[in-house]
Amino acid sequence: MASREHYTTKLLPGNFYHIYSRAIKELPLFLTEANHSHFLKLLDFHLSDVLNLYAWCLMGNHFHLLVEVKESHGQEKILHRQVHERFRKCFQAYALAINEQESRYGALFQKPFKRAHVDSQDYFTQLVYYIHSNPQRHKICADFRDYKWTSYHSILSEGITKLKRKEVLDWFGGKDEFQKLHAEGKMDLDERLLIEVE
């Protein structure tokens, strides 16, 4: 369950965060392959100049991101507002697209989006695994490595990406160690990660 601070945590330069949210009223967020791709394109368009992206997972009615707020020479309070506003515009643009596709109107995402400060190296490591294994944890598939819409495959690929692939692989000690940790699936997760996306 999300703690109260996940609704109010400030997004500060040089810090890592677990960003997550879901649709209202149990609506689906992603209905087609194109929806997933469009959401990722909007994230890039609205947020890539203020955030670095390290891991992501798009589920049927929610998503998870591991991001770092880029360093800034401006005031931290202003940057927090800027990042928050960029997320708002991203979610609004996506909701408009889904509403047009589904001939509906109104809000799509729960507000505010939730964010948890990633405050240790262990937490970072566990969060990467948690995000990638989310489809299996939700019983969407028997093996999360078979699920298409996570950064797991992007990290292992050689394709062009803005994802911080090299940094993630270096963090885990290379591609082999990254795959080994994910394959073993024996990580004891920090209790802060055991959340329901409400």
CSV table of C-alpha atoms in Angstrom, one decimal, residues 21 24 105 150:
chain,number,residue,atom,x,y,z
A,21,SER,CA,0.3,5.4,-11.0
A,24,ILE,CA,-9.2,5.5,-12.2
A,105,TYR,CA,-14.2,11.8,-21.8
A,150,THR,CA,9.3,-3.6,-19.7
